CSV table of C-alpha atoms and ligand atoms in Angstrom, one decimal:
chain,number,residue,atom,x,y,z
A,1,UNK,CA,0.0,0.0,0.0
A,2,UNK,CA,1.2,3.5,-1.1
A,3,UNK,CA,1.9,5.8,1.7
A,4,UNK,CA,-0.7,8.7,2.0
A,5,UNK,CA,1.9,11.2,1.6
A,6,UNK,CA,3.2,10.1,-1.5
A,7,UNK,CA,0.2,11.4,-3.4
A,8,UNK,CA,1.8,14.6,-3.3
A,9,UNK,CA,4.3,15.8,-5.4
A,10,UNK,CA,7.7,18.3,-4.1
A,11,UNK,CA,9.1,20.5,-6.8
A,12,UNK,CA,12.5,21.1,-7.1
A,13,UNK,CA,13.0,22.8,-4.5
A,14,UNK,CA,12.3,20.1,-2.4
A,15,UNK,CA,9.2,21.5,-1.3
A,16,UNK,CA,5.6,19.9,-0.9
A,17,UNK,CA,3.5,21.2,-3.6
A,18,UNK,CA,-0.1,21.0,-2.7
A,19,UNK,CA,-2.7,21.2,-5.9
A,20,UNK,CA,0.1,23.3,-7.8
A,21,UNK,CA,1.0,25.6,-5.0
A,22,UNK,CA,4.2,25.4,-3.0
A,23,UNK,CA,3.4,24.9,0.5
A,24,UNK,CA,6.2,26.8,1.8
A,25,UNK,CA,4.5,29.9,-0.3
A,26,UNK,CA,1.0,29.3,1.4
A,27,UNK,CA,3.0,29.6,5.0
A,28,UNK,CA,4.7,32.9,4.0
A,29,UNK,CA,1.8,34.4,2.3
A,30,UNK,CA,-1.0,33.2,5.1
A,31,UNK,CA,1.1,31.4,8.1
A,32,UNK,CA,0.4,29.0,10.1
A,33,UNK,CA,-1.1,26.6,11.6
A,34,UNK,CA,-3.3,27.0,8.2
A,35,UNK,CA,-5.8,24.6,6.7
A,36,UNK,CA,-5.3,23.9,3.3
A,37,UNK,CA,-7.4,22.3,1.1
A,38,UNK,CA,-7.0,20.8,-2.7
A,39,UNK,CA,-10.2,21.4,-4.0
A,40,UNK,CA,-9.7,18.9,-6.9
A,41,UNK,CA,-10.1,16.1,-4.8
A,42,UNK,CA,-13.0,17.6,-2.7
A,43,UNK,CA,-14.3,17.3,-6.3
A,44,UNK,CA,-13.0,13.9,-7.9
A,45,UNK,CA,-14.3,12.6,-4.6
A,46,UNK,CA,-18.1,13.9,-5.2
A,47,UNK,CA,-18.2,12.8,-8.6
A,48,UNK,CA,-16.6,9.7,-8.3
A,49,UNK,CA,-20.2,8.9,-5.7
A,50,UNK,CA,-22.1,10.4,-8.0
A,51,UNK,CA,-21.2,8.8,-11.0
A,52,UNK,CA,-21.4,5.4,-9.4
A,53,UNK,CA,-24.7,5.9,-9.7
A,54,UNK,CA,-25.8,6.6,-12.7
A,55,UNK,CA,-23.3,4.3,-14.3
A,56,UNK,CA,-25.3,1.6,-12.3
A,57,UNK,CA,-28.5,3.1,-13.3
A,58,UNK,CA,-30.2,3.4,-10.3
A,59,UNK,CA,-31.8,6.6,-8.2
A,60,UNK,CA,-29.4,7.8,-5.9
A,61,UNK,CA,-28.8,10.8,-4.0
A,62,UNK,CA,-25.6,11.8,-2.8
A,63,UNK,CA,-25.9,14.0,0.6
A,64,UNK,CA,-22.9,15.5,2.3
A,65,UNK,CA,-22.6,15.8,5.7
A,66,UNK,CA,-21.3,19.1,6.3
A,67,UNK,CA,-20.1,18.3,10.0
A,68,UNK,CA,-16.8,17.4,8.5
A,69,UNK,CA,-16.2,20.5,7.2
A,70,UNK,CA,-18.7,23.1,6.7
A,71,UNK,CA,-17.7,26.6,5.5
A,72,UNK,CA,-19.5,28.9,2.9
A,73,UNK,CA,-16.9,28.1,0.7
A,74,UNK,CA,-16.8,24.5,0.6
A,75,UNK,CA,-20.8,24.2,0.4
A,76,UNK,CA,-20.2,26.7,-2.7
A,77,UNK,CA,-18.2,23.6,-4.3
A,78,UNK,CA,-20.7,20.6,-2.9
A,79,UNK,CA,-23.4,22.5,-4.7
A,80,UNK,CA,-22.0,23.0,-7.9
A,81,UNK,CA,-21.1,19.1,-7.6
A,82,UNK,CA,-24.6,18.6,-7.8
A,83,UNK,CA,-24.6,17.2,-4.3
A,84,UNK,CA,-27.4,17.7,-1.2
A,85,UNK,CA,-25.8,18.3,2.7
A,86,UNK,CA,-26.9,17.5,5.9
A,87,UNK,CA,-26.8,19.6,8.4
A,88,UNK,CA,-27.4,18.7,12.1
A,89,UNK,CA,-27.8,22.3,13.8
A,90,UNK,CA,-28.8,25.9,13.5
A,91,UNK,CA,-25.4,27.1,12.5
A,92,UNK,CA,-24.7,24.1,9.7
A,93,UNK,CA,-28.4,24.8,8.2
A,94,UNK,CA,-27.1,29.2,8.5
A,95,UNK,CA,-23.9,28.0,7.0
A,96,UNK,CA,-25.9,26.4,4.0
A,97,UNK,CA,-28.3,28.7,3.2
A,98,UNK,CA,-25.6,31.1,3.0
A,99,UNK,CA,-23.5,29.4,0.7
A,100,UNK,CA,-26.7,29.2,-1.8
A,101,UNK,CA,-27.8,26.1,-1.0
A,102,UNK,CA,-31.5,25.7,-2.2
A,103,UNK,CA,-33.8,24.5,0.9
A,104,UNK,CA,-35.0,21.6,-0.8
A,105,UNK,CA,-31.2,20.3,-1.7
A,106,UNK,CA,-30.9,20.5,3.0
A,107,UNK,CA,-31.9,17.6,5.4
A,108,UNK,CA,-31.7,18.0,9.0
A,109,UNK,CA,-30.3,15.3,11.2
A,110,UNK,CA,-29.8,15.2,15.2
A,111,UNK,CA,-30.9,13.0,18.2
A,112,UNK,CA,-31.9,16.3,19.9
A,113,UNK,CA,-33.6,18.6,17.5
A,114,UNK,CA,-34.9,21.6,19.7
A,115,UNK,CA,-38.0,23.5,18.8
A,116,UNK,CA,-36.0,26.4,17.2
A,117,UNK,CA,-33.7,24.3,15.3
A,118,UNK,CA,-36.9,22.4,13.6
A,119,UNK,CA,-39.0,26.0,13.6
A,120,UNK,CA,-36.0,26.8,11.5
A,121,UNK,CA,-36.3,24.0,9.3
A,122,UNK,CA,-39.4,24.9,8.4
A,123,UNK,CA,-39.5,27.8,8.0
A,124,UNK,CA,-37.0,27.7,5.0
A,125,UNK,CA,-38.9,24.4,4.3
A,126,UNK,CA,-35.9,21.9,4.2
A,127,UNK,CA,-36.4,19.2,1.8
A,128,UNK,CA,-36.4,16.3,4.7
A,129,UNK,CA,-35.7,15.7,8.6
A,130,UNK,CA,-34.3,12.4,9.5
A,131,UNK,CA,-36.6,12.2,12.7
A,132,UNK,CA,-34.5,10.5,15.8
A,133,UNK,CA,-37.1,9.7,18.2
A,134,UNK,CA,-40.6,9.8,19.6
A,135,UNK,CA,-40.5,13.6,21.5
A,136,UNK,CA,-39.2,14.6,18.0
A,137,UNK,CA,-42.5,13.2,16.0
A,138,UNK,CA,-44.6,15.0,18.4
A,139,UNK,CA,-42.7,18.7,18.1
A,140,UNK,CA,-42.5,18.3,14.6
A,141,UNK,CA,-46.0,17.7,14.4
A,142,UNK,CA,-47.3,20.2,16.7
A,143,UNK,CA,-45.1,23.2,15.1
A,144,UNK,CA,-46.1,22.3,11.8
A,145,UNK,CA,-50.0,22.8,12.6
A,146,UNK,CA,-48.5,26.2,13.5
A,147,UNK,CA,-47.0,26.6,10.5
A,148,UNK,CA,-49.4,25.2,8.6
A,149,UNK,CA,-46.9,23.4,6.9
A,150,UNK,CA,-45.9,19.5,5.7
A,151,UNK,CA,-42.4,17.9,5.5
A,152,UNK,CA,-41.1,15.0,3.8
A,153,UNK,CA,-39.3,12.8,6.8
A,154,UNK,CA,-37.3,9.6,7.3
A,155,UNK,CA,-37.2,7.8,10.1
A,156,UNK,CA,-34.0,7.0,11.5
A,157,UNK,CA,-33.3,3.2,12.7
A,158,UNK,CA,-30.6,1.5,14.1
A,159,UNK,CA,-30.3,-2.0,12.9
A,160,UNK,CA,-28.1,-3.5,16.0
A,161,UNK,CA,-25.1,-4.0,14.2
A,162,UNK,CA,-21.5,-3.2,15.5
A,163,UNK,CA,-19.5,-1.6,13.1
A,164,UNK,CA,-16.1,-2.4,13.3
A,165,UNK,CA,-14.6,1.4,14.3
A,166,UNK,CA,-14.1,3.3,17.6
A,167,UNK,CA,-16.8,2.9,20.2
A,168,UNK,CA,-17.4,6.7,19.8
A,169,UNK,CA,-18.3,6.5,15.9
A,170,UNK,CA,-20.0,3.5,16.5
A,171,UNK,CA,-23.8,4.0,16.0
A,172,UNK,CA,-25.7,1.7,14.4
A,173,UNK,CA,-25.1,-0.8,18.1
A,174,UNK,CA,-28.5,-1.3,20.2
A,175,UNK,CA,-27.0,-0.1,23.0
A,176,UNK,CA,-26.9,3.8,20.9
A,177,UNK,CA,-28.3,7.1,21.7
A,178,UNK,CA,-29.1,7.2,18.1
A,179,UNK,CA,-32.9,6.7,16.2
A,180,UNK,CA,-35.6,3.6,16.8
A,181,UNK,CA,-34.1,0.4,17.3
A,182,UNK,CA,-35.8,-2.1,14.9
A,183,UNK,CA,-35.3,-4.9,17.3
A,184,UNK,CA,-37.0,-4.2,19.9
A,185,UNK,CA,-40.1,-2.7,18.4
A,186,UNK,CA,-39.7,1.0,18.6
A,187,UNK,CA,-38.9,1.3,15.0
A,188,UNK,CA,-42.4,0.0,14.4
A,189,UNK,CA,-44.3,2.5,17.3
A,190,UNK,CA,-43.0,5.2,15.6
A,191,UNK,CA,-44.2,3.9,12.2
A,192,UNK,CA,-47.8,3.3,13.3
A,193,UNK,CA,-48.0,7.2,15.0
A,194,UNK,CA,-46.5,8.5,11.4
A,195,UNK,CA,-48.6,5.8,9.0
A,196,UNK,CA,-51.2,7.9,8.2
A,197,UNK,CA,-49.7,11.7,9.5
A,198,UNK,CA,-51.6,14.8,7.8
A,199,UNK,CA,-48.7,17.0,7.8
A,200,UNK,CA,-45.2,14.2,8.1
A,201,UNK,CA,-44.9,12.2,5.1
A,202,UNK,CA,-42.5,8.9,5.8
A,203,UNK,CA,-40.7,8.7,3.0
A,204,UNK,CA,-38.7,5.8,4.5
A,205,UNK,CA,-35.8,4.7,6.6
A,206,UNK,CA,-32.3,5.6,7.4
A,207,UNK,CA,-29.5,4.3,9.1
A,208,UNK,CA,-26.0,5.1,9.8
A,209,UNK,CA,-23.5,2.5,10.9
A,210,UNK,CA,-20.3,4.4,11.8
A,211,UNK,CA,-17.7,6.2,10.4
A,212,UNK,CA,-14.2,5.2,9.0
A,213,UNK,CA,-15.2,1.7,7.8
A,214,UNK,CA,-12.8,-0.2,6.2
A,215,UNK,CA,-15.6,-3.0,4.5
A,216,UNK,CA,-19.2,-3.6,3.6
A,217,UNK,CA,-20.7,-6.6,5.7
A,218,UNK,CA,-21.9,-4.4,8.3
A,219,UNK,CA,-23.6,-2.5,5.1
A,220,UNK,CA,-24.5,-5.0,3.9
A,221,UNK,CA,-26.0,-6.8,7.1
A,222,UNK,CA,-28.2,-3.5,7.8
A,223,UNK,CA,-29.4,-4.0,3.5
A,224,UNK,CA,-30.8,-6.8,4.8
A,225,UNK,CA,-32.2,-6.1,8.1
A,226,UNK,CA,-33.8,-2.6,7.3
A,227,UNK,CA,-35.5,-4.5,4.1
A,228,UNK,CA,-36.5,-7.4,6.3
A,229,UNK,CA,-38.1,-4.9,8.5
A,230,UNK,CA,-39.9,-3.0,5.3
A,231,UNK,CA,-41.2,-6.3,3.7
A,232,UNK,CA,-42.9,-6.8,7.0
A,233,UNK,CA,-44.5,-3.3,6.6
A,234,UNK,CA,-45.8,-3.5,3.3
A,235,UNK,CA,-47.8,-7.2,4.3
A,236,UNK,CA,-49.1,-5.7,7.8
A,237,UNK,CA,-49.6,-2.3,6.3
A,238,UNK,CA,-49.2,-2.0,2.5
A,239,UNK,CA,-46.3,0.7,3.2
A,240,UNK,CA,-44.0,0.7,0.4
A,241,UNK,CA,-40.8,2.8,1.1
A,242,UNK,CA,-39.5,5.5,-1.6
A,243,UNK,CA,-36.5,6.1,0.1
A,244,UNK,CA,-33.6,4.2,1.9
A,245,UNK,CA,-30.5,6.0,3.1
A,246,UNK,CA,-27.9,4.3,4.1
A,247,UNK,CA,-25.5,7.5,5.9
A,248,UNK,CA,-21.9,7.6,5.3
A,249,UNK,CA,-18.9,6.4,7.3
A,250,UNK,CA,-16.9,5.1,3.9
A,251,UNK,CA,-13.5,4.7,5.5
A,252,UNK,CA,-10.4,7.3,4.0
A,253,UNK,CA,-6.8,6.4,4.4
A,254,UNK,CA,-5.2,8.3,6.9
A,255,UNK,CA,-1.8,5.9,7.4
A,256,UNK,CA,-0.2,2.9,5.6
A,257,UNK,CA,-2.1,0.8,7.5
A,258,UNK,CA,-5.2,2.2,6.3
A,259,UNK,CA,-7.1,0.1,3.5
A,260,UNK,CA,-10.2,1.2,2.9
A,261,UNK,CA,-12.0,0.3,-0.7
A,262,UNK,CA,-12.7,2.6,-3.8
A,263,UNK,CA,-16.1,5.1,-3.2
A,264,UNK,CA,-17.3,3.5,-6.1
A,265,UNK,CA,-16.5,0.1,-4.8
A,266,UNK,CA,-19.2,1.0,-1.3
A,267,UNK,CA,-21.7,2.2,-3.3
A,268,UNK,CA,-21.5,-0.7,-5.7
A,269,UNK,CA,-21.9,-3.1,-2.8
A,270,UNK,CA,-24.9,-1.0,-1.1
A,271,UNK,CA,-26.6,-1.3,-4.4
A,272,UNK,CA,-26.3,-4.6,-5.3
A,273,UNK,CA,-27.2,-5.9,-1.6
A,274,UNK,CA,-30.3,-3.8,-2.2
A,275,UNK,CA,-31.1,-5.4,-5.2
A,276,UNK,CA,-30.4,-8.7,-3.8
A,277,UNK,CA,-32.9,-8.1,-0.5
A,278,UNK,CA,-35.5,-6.1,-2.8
A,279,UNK,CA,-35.4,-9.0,-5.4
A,280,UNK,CA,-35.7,-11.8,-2.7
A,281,UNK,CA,-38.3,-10.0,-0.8
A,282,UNK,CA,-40.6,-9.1,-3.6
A,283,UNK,CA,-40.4,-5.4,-3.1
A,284,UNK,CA,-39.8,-2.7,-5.4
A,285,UNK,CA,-36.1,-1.0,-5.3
A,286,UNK,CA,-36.5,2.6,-3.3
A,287,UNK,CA,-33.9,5.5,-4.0
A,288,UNK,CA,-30.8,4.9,-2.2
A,289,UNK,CA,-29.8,8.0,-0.2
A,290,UNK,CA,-25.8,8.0,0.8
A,291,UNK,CA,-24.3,10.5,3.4
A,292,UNK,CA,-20.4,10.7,3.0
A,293,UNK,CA,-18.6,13.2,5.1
A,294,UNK,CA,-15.3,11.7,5.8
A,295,UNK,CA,-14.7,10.5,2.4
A,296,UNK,CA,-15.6,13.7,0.7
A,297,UNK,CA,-13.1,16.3,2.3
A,298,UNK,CA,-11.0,14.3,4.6
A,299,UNK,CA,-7.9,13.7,2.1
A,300,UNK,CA,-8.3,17.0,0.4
A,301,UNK,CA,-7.0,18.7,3.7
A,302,UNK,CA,-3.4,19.1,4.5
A,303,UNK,CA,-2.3,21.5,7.9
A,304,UNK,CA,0.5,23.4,8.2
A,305,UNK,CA,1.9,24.1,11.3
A,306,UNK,CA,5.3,25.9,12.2
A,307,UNK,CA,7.8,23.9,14.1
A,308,UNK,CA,9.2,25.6,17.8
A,309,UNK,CA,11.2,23.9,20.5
A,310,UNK,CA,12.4,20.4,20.6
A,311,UNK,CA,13.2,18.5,23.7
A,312,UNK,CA,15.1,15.3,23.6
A,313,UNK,CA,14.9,12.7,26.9
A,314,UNK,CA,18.0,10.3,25.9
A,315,UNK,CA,17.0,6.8,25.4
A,316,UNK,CA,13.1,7.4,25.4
A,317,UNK,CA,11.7,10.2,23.0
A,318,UNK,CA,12.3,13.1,21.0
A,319,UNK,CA,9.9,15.7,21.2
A,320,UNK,CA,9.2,18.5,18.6
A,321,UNK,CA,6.2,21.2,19.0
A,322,UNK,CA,4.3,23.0,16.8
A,323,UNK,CA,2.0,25.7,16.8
A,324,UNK,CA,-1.3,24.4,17.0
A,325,UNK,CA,-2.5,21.0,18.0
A,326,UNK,CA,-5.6,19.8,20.0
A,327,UNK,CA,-7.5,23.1,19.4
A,328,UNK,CA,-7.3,22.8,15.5
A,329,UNK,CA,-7.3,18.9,15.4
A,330,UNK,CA,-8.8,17.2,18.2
A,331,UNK,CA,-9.1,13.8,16.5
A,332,UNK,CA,-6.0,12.3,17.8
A,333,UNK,CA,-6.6,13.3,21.4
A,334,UNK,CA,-10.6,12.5,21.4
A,335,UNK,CA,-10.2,8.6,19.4
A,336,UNK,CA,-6.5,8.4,19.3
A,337,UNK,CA,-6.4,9.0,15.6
A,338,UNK,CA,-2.9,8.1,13.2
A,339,UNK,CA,-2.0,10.6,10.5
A,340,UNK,CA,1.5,10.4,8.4
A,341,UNK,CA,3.5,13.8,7.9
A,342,UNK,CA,6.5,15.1,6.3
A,343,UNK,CA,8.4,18.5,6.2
A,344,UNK,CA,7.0,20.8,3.4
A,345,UNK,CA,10.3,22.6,3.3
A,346,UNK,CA,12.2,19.5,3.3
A,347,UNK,CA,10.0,16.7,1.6
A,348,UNK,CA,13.3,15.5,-0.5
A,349,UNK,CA,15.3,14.8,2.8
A,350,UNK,CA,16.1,11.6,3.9
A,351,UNK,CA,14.7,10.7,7.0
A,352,UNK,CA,17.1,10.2,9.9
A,353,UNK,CA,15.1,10.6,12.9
A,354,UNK,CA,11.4,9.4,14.7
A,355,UNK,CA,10.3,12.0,16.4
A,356,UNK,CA,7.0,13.1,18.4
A,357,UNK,CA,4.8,15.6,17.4
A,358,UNK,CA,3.1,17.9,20.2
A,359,UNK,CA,0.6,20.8,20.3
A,360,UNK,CA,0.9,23.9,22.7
A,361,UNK,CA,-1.7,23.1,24.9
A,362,UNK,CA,-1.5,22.5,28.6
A,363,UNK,CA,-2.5,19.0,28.2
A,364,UNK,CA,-0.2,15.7,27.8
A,365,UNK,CA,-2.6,14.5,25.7
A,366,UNK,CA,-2.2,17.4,23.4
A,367,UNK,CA,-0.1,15.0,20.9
A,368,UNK,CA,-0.5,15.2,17.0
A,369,UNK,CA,1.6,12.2,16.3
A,370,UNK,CA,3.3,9.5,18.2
A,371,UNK,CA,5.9,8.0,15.5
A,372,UNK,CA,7.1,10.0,12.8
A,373,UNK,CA,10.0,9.4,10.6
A,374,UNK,CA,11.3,12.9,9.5
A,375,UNK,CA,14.5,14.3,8.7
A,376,UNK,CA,17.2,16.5,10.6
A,377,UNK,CA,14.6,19.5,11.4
A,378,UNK,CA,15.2,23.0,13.4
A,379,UNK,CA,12.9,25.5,14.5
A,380,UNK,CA,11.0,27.6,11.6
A,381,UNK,CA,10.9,24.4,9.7
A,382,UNK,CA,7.4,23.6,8.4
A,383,UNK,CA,5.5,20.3,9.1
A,384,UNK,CA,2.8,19.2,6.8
A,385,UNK,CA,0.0,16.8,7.9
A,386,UNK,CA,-1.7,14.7,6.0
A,387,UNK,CA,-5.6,14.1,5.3
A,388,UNK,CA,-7.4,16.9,8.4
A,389,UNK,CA,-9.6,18.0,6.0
A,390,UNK,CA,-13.0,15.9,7.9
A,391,UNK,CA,-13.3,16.5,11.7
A,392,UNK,CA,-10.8,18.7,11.8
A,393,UNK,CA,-11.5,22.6,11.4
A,394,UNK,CA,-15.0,21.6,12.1
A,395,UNK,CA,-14.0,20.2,15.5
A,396,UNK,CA,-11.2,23.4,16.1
A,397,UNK,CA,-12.3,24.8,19.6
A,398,UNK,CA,-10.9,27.8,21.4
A,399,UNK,CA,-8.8,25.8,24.3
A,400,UNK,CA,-6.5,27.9,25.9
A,401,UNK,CA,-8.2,31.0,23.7
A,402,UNK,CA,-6.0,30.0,21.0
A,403,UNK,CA,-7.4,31.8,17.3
A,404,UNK,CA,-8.7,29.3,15.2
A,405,UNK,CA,-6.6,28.9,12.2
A,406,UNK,CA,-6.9,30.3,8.2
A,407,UNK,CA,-8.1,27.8,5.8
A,408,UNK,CA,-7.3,28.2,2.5
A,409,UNK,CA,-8.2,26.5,-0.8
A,410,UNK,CA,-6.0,25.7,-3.6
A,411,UNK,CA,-7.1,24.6,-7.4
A,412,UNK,CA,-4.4,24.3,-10.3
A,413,UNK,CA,-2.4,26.9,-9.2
A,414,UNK,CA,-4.4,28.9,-7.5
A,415,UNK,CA,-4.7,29.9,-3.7
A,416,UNK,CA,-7.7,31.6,-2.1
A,417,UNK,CA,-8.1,32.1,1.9
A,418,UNK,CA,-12.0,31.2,2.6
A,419,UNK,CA,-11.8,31.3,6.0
A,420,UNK,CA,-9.7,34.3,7.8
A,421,UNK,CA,-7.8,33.4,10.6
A,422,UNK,CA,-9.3,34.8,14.0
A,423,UNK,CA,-7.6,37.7,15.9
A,424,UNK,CA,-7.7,37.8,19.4
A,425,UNK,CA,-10.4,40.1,19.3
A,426,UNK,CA,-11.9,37.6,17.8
A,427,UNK,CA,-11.8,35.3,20.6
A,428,UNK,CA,-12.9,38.0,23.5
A,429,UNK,CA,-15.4,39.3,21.2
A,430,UNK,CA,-18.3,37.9,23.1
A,431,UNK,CA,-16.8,38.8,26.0
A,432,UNK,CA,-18.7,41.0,28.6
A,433,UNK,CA,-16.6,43.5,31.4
A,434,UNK,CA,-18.6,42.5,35.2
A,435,UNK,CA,-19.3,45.8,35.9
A,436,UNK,CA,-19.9,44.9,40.1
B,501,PLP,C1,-21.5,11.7,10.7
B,501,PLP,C2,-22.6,11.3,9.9
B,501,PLP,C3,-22.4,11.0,8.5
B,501,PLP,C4,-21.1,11.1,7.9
B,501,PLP,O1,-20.1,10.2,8.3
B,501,PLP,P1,-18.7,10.1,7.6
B,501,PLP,O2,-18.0,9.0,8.4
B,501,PLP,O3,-18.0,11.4,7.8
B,501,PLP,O4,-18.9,9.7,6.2
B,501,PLP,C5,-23.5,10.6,7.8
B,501,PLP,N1,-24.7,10.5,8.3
B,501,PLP,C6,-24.9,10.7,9.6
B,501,PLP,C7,-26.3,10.6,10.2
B,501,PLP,C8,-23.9,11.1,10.5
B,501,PLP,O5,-24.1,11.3,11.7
């Protein structure tokens, strides 16, 4: 297997080169720790779902989940990928109106939906909730009588299957605090309340596994389980289900050891498990919804971060720090993610040295990378990591009021900041003076 990093090309300079631009450039013009995204890939990466397909022939409908990464800017190029996006709060659903997004092209997701944040909804009439759970059916319902409104819903299931991931991207486990489970019976309550709705049409199920999953038996287990469930439906009640969505979680490759299968190869397998249960269950084939997050923006992201002080402690570890860390990636210290990294300013050196990678923040577990093979580095050298562009910026928090970093997209040649980087006025601006 190809190391992640070696997608990227150095010039001759000896300097990474990230969609045409040198990397060292980006620092000097923007600095760091700076986001930087190749906006080809965010690209190949929508298309290569979305052709899948209709080369296959059948209805799909490629949503992406903006919690990865949601800016105006990055919505901008989902939409003119001819993608939807999920949003899961106020602020994503803001975030997408404002980047154009038309309300029909929006579906709202969250096991906690408050009042406002469905009032919200419909009032720019979203194309579809995902509802989560019973309380949800009944505020829904209530506020559209208000509204005098409808809204085209799924219902949200989880199928009791352990993904193989992190417990804390698990989610479609019974044990979740995640949508009706369908073995218990819930699945079905909530069906017979929504059956004949005036104002919330069912358009049909969804369920979402994980995230970061490297193969398709657990997709393909919760194909069969989810249609098992609908076949049962349509005897005891003649429903018939227009839609199925089957969420994201396509696993990316963030190290070597890393192996995750071709986009096209996941949707592939969803579809022809669909059209294996639909087939053997006499039912007719819905649309098949997908939700990729991850596997849309997550190796079109490369950070930049400025190296400081090293410490060496002989015979145990060598330490280097940059400046950023947990506040602009929490990943590693929240699910003890891997990422591979080289140094942008060096990328032709030889590497001599394994070194560890920490953040600033008054935290031990503020650590960006355990293992890294680098070369002979000093301060004001520039390390580059690999594949932040999913949970990363999204998750960036203001720990130790540390600014929240620039991001910056780059597209055959061409750099453009998107988001600035915040000033410490930024970060007091809510601020208030106690004026006892
Ligand atoms: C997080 C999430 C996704 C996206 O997951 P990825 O692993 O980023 O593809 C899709 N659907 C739902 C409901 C989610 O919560």
């Amino acid at each position: 297997m190809q190391s992640v990093h070696e997608i990227y090309q150095v010039n001759e300079k000896g300097h990474l080169v990230i969609g045409e631009v040198d990397a060292t450039t980006l620092v000097e013009k923007y600095g760091t720790p700076l986001y930087v995204y190749d906006i080809n890939i965010v690209r190949n990466n929508c298309r290569e779902f979305v052709d899948t397909f209709k080369q296959n022939k059948v209805k799909g409908r490629v949503a992406y989940a903006s919690k990865a990464f949601s800016s105006i800017g990055v919505l901008q190029v989902i939409q003119q990928e001819g993608l939807y996006v999920d949003v899961v709060s106020k602020g994503e659903l803001y975030t997408a109106m404002k980047a154009g997004l038309p309300p029909e092209k929006i579906h709202m997701h969250g096991n906690n939906k408050s009042r406002s944040e469905l009032e919200m909804a419909i009032q720019h009439k979203i194309g579809c909730i995902v509802i989560d759970n019973i309380y949800e059916i009944h505020l829904l319902s209530e506020l559209l009588d208000e509204y005098n409104q409808e809204m085209d819903v799924l219902l949200r299931v989880t199928p009791g299957i352990k993904s193989k991931t992190h417990r804390y991207i698990m989610t479609g486990n019974e044990d979740s605090k995640f949508g009706f489970n369908l073995q218990n019976g819930q699945a079905k309550k909530a069906f017979e309340i929504l059956q004949n709705h005036p104002s919330i049409h069912l358009k049909g199920l969804h369920c979402h596994i994980g995230s970061q999953i490297f193969e398709t038996e657990t997709f393909v287990s919760a194909v069969q389980l989810i249609f098992e469930e609908l076949s049962e439906w349509r005897t005891s009640y003649e429903y018939i289900a227009e839609v199925v969505n089957f969420g994201g979680g396509f696993g990316i490759s963030y190290t070597k050891d890393d192996n995750p299968l071709a986009r096209s190869a996941y949707v592939e397998q969803l579809i022809e498990a669909v059209q294996e249960q639909t087939n053997r269950l006499n039912i007719p084939i819905p649309e098949i919804w997908i939700e990729p997050g991850r596997s849309i923006v997550g190796d079109a992201g490369v950070t930049l971060y400025t190296i400081g002080s090293m410490k060496e402690i002989p015979g145990l570890r060598k330490y280097i720090s940059v400046d950023g860390g947990m506040t602009d990636n929490l990943r590693p210290a929240l699910y003890q993610a891997e990422y591979e990294a080289v140094i942008a300013n060096k990328a032709n050196l030889p590497n001599t040295q394994n070194v560890s990678v920490a953040g600033k923040c008054c935290e031990s577990g503020d650590m960006l990378i355990w293992d890294l093979p680098i070369p002979q580095v000093e301060a004001e050298d520039i390390l580059a990591v690999f594949t932040t562009g999913a949970y990363g910026y999204s998750m960036a928090n203001h720990y130790n009021r540390f600014s929240k970093p620039a991001v910056v997209f780059v597209e055959n040649g061409q750099d453009q900041l998107v988001i600035k980087r915040e000033t410490y006025q930024d970060v007091v601006k809510n601020d208030l003076p106690y004026l006892k």
